[in-house]
Amino acid sequence: MVIFSVLFSSLVFSQSAKKRIARGKQFFKMIRVREVLDTMLWKEEAKIFNNTELFFKKNNLDSYNSNDYRFFQSTVMQQFLFSKRHILDRIKYKYEHFSYEKLGNYIKEIKQGRRTQVIYSSGLYDDLKKLLTEEVQAINTQMVPKYLEIIVKRHRPVDLNLSYNGKNVKASDLDLDVLVKTINADYKKISILDRENNQLKKPEGYTYDQIQKIIVVFKGQEFEFKPDSRVFLLPHNLMQVNNPLSRYSFEEIPQWDIDIKETSGTIGVRLTNVVEANVIKIKLASDTIQIKKTIDK
């Protein structure tokens, strides 16, 4: 008898829950909750969009760069779409477990043409505003700075730590150049060295995946650097951090090291710009080249 009573109670509770959820869905459909939230979202989204030029100016970015401008606004838009789904999931859960009778009364009022009043009297507007405030705060304090930093990294030159026979020197003190060779017909071989500022320039006019090799030119001799073929067998993330030509090396490694040693007609050049490996090139007087790759422990 007790078992039957428990089963009966569970069945009644299950049916009651289903009715409440169904009424909650009916309420949302009639109140047009997505439309209400869209209006609120658009206002917050517009505040950020209207301040895009200000954000760019504060971060020394060019607001006339259409690629950067489009990237920033599209990523912000995607974040708001994610926030919208998150808010709807949370608000639906609350109202699908709301009082069955109260929802019924709200639905009657909507049918009587008092939809706008119900948006406020039901507490829906305040609930949406509270959730939206949380999402917008996270976007403004976490996501907007993150997206701007991504753009800054695209353009920030790479600092160059240059050593010659154990002493730190400037690029302007040496007969030195750093080139990239690409498959881009307009940029087959281009210098990326800023001699005055001891920095390396980021790709412009060509893309990272078009770079074939990096060439360090010292006293007219070329030292070529490119990833070991085995690097491309690694998972994507590991491939990026082990590939000296990758976007990661240019944008996430803030400083590259070039170490040049010259003794008795032998020139050795070491380039370090990846997380895991140092690539070493040695050119002898006989013009033979030896290559060695060592993994940092």
Coordinates of C-alpha atoms in Angstrom, one line a residue:
M1 CA 0.0 0.0 0.0
V2 CA 2.8 2.4 0.9
I3 CA 4.6 1.5 -2.4
F4 CA 1.4 2.3 -4.4
S5 CA 1.1 5.6 -2.6
V6 CA 4.6 6.6 -3.4
L7 CA 4.2 5.6 -7.0
F8 CA 0.9 7.5 -7.2
S9 CA 2.5 10.6 -5.7
S10 CA 5.4 10.5 -8.1
L11 CA 3.1 10.2 -11.0
V12 CA 1.0 13.1 -9.9
F13 CA 4.2 15.2 -9.3
S14 CA 5.5 14.3 -12.8
Q15 CA 2.3 15.2 -14.5
S16 CA 2.1 18.5 -12.5
A17 CA 5.7 19.3 -13.5
K18 CA 4.9 18.7 -17.2
K19 CA 1.9 21.0 -17.0
R20 CA 3.9 23.7 -15.3
I21 CA 6.7 23.5 -17.9
A22 CA 4.2 23.5 -20.8
R23 CA 2.5 26.6 -19.3
G24 CA 5.9 28.3 -18.9
K25 CA 6.6 27.7 -22.6
Q26 CA 3.2 29.1 -23.5
F27 CA 3.9 32.2 -21.4
F28 CA 7.3 32.8 -23.1
K29 CA 5.7 32.4 -26.5
M30 CA 3.0 34.9 -25.8
I31 CA 5.2 37.4 -24.0
R32 CA 7.7 37.1 -26.8
V33 CA 10.6 36.9 -24.4
R34 CA 13.2 36.8 -27.2
E35 CA 11.9 40.0 -28.6
V36 CA 12.1 41.6 -25.1
L37 CA 15.6 40.4 -24.6
D38 CA 16.8 41.4 -28.1
T39 CA 15.7 45.0 -27.5
M40 CA 17.7 45.1 -24.2
L41 CA 20.7 43.4 -25.7
W42 CA 20.8 45.8 -28.7
K43 CA 21.1 48.8 -26.4
E44 CA 24.1 47.3 -24.5
E45 CA 25.7 46.0 -27.8
A46 CA 25.3 49.5 -29.3
K47 CA 27.2 51.1 -26.3
I48 CA 30.2 48.9 -27.1
F49 CA 30.0 49.4 -30.9
N50 CA 29.7 53.1 -30.5
N51 CA 32.9 53.2 -28.4
T52 CA 34.9 51.0 -30.8
E53 CA 37.0 54.0 -32.0
L54 CA 37.7 55.0 -28.4
F55 CA 38.8 51.5 -27.5
F56 CA 41.1 51.4 -30.5
K57 CA 42.5 54.9 -29.6
K58 CA 43.3 53.8 -26.0
N59 CA 45.2 50.8 -27.3
N60 CA 47.0 52.7 -30.1
L61 CA 45.2 50.8 -32.8
D62 CA 44.1 52.1 -36.2
S63 CA 40.3 52.4 -36.3
Y64 CA 40.5 52.7 -40.1
N65 CA 42.0 49.2 -40.3
S66 CA 38.8 47.4 -41.7
N67 CA 40.1 43.9 -40.8
D68 CA 40.7 44.8 -37.2
Y69 CA 37.5 46.8 -36.9
R70 CA 35.5 44.0 -38.4
F71 CA 37.2 41.4 -36.2
F72 CA 36.4 43.3 -33.0
Q73 CA 32.8 44.0 -33.7
S74 CA 32.1 40.5 -35.0
T75 CA 33.6 38.8 -32.0
V76 CA 31.7 41.1 -29.6
M77 CA 28.5 40.3 -31.6
Q78 CA 29.2 36.5 -31.2
Q79 CA 29.8 37.0 -27.5
F80 CA 26.4 38.7 -27.1
L81 CA 24.7 35.9 -29.0
F82 CA 26.3 33.4 -26.5
S83 CA 25.1 35.6 -23.6
K84 CA 21.6 35.7 -25.1
R85 CA 21.4 31.9 -25.2
H86 CA 22.8 31.7 -21.6
I87 CA 20.2 34.2 -20.3
L88 CA 17.3 32.5 -22.1
D89 CA 18.3 29.1 -20.6
R90 CA 18.4 30.5 -17.1
I91 CA 15.2 32.5 -17.4
K92 CA 13.3 29.6 -18.9
Y93 CA 14.3 27.3 -16.1
K94 CA 12.9 29.8 -13.6
Y95 CA 9.5 30.4 -15.3
E96 CA 9.0 26.7 -16.2
H97 CA 9.1 26.0 -12.5
F98 CA 6.9 29.1 -11.6
S99 CA 3.5 29.0 -10.0
Y100 CA 1.0 27.4 -12.4
E101 CA -1.8 29.7 -11.3
K102 CA 0.2 32.9 -11.6
L103 CA 1.4 32.0 -15.1
G104 CA -2.3 31.3 -16.0
N105 CA -3.2 34.8 -14.8
Y106 CA -0.4 36.4 -16.7
I107 CA -1.5 34.6 -19.9
K108 CA -5.0 35.8 -19.4
E109 CA -3.8 39.4 -19.1
I110 CA -1.7 39.1 -22.3
K111 CA -4.7 37.8 -24.1
Q112 CA -6.6 40.9 -22.9
G113 CA -4.0 43.1 -24.6
R114 CA -1.9 44.0 -21.5
R115 CA 1.4 42.3 -22.7
T116 CA 3.6 45.4 -22.0
Q117 CA 2.2 45.6 -18.4
V118 CA 2.8 41.9 -17.8
I119 CA 6.5 42.2 -18.9
Y120 CA 7.0 44.4 -15.8
S121 CA 4.4 43.1 -13.4
S122 CA 5.5 39.5 -13.7
G123 CA 9.0 40.4 -12.8
L124 CA 10.3 39.2 -16.2
Y125 CA 11.9 42.6 -17.1
D126 CA 13.8 42.8 -13.8
D127 CA 14.9 39.2 -14.1
L128 CA 16.2 39.8 -17.6
K129 CA 17.9 43.0 -16.6
K130 CA 19.7 41.4 -13.7
L131 CA 21.0 38.5 -15.8
L132 CA 21.9 40.9 -18.6
T133 CA 23.8 43.2 -16.3
E134 CA 25.9 40.2 -15.1
E135 CA 26.7 39.2 -18.8
V136 CA 27.5 42.7 -19.9
Q137 CA 29.8 43.3 -17.0
A138 CA 31.7 40.1 -17.9
I139 CA 31.9 41.2 -21.6
N140 CA 33.2 44.7 -20.6
T141 CA 35.7 43.6 -18.0
Q142 CA 36.9 40.3 -19.5
M143 CA 36.1 39.8 -23.2
V144 CA 36.5 43.3 -24.7
P145 CA 40.1 43.6 -23.2
K146 CA 40.8 40.1 -24.5
Y147 CA 39.7 40.9 -28.0
L148 CA 41.6 44.1 -28.1
E149 CA 44.8 42.4 -26.8
I150 CA 44.5 39.9 -29.7
I151 CA 44.5 42.8 -32.2
V152 CA 47.4 44.5 -30.4
K153 CA 49.4 41.3 -30.6
R154 CA 48.8 41.2 -34.3
H155 CA 50.7 44.5 -34.8
R156 CA 53.1 44.7 -31.9
P157 CA 56.7 44.2 -33.2
V158 CA 58.7 41.3 -31.8
D159 CA 61.5 42.4 -29.5
L160 CA 64.9 41.1 -30.6
N161 CA 67.5 40.1 -28.0
L162 CA 70.8 40.0 -30.0
S163 CA 74.0 38.6 -28.8
Y164 CA 77.4 38.6 -30.6
N165 CA 80.2 36.5 -29.1
G166 CA 78.5 36.6 -25.7
K167 CA 77.8 40.3 -25.6
N168 CA 74.4 42.0 -26.0
V169 CA 74.4 44.3 -29.1
K170 CA 72.0 46.2 -31.2
A171 CA 71.1 45.2 -34.8
S172 CA 72.5 48.6 -36.0
D173 CA 75.9 47.6 -34.7
L174 CA 76.2 44.6 -37.0
D175 CA 76.1 43.7 -40.7
L176 CA 72.8 41.9 -40.1
D177 CA 69.4 41.4 -41.6
V178 CA 66.5 39.1 -41.0
L179 CA 64.3 38.1 -43.9
V180 CA 61.3 35.9 -44.5
K181 CA 60.8 33.9 -47.7
T182 CA 57.2 33.3 -48.6
I183 CA 55.1 31.7 -51.3
N184 CA 53.3 35.1 -51.9
A185 CA 54.3 36.4 -55.3
D186 CA 54.4 40.0 -54.1
Y187 CA 56.5 39.2 -51.0
K188 CA 58.9 36.5 -52.1
K189 CA 61.7 37.6 -49.8
I190 CA 61.2 40.6 -47.5
S191 CA 63.2 42.1 -44.6
I192 CA 61.4 42.1 -41.2
L193 CA 64.3 43.7 -39.2
D194 CA 63.8 47.1 -37.7
R195 CA 67.4 48.0 -37.1
E196 CA 66.9 51.2 -35.2
N197 CA 64.5 49.7 -32.6
N198 CA 65.9 46.2 -32.4
Q199 CA 62.6 44.7 -33.4
L200 CA 61.1 42.4 -36.0
K201 CA 58.0 43.4 -37.9
K202 CA 54.9 41.3 -38.2
P203 CA 53.6 40.1 -41.6
E204 CA 51.9 42.7 -43.7
G205 CA 50.5 41.8 -47.1
Y206 CA 51.2 38.2 -46.6
T207 CA 50.0 35.6 -44.1
Y208 CA 51.8 33.3 -41.6
D209 CA 50.9 30.2 -43.5
Q210 CA 52.7 31.6 -46.5
I211 CA 56.0 31.8 -44.8
Q212 CA 58.4 29.2 -45.9
K213 CA 61.5 30.0 -43.9
I214 CA 63.3 32.7 -41.9
I215 CA 66.7 33.8 -43.1
V216 CA 69.3 35.5 -40.9
V217 CA 71.9 37.3 -43.0
F218 CA 75.2 38.0 -41.3
K219 CA 78.1 39.5 -43.2
G220 CA 76.5 38.5 -46.5
Q221 CA 76.0 34.8 -45.4
E222 CA 72.5 33.4 -45.2
F223 CA 71.4 31.1 -42.4
E224 CA 68.0 29.5 -43.1
F225 CA 65.6 28.4 -40.4
K226 CA 62.5 26.3 -40.9
P227 CA 60.7 23.7 -38.8
D228 CA 61.7 20.1 -38.8
S229 CA 59.3 18.1 -40.9
R230 CA 58.3 16.0 -37.9
V231 CA 56.8 19.1 -36.3
F232 CA 53.9 18.9 -38.8
L233 CA 53.0 15.4 -37.4
L234 CA 52.2 16.9 -34.0
P235 CA 48.7 17.9 -32.8
H236 CA 47.9 21.5 -33.9
N237 CA 48.6 23.2 -30.6
L238 CA 52.0 21.5 -30.2
M239 CA 52.8 22.2 -33.8
Q240 CA 52.2 25.9 -33.2
V241 CA 54.5 26.2 -30.2
N242 CA 57.3 24.2 -32.0
N243 CA 57.1 25.9 -35.3
P244 CA 59.4 29.0 -35.6
L245 CA 57.3 30.3 -38.5
S246 CA 53.9 30.0 -36.8
R247 CA 51.5 32.8 -35.7
Y248 CA 52.2 31.6 -32.2
S249 CA 55.9 32.4 -32.5
F250 CA 55.3 35.9 -33.8
E251 CA 52.4 36.8 -31.5
E252 CA 52.8 34.9 -28.3
I253 CA 56.6 34.9 -28.0
P254 CA 57.3 38.5 -27.1
Q255 CA 61.1 38.3 -27.6
W256 CA 63.2 36.3 -30.0
D257 CA 66.9 35.6 -29.3
I258 CA 69.6 35.5 -32.0
D259 CA 73.0 34.4 -30.7
I260 CA 75.9 34.9 -33.2
K261 CA 79.3 33.4 -32.5
E262 CA 82.2 34.1 -34.8
T263 CA 85.6 32.5 -34.3
S264 CA 88.4 31.6 -36.8
G265 CA 86.3 31.9 -39.9
T266 CA 83.4 29.9 -38.4
I267 CA 80.1 31.6 -37.9
G268 CA 77.4 30.0 -35.8
V269 CA 73.8 31.5 -35.5
R270 CA 71.2 30.3 -33.0
L271 CA 67.6 31.4 -33.3
T272 CA 65.3 30.8 -30.4
N273 CA 61.7 31.8 -31.0
V274 CA 59.7 28.7 -30.0
V275 CA 58.8 27.2 -26.6
E276 CA 60.4 23.8 -26.9
A277 CA 63.3 24.0 -29.3
N278 CA 66.4 25.9 -30.2
V279 CA 67.5 25.8 -33.8
I280 CA 71.2 26.1 -34.5
K281 CA 72.9 26.9 -37.8
I282 CA 76.6 26.8 -38.3
K283 CA 78.4 28.0 -41.5
L284 CA 82.1 27.1 -41.9
A285 CA 84.7 28.7 -44.0
S286 CA 84.3 25.8 -46.5
D287 CA 80.7 26.8 -46.9
T288 CA 79.3 23.5 -45.6
I289 CA 76.3 23.7 -43.3
Q290 CA 75.6 21.6 -40.3
I291 CA 72.2 21.7 -38.6
K292 CA 71.5 20.6 -35.1
K293 CA 68.2 20.8 -33.2
T294 CA 68.2 20.4 -29.4
I295 CA 65.2 20.2 -27.1
D296 CA 65.3 22.3 -24.0
K297 CA 65.0 20.3 -20.8

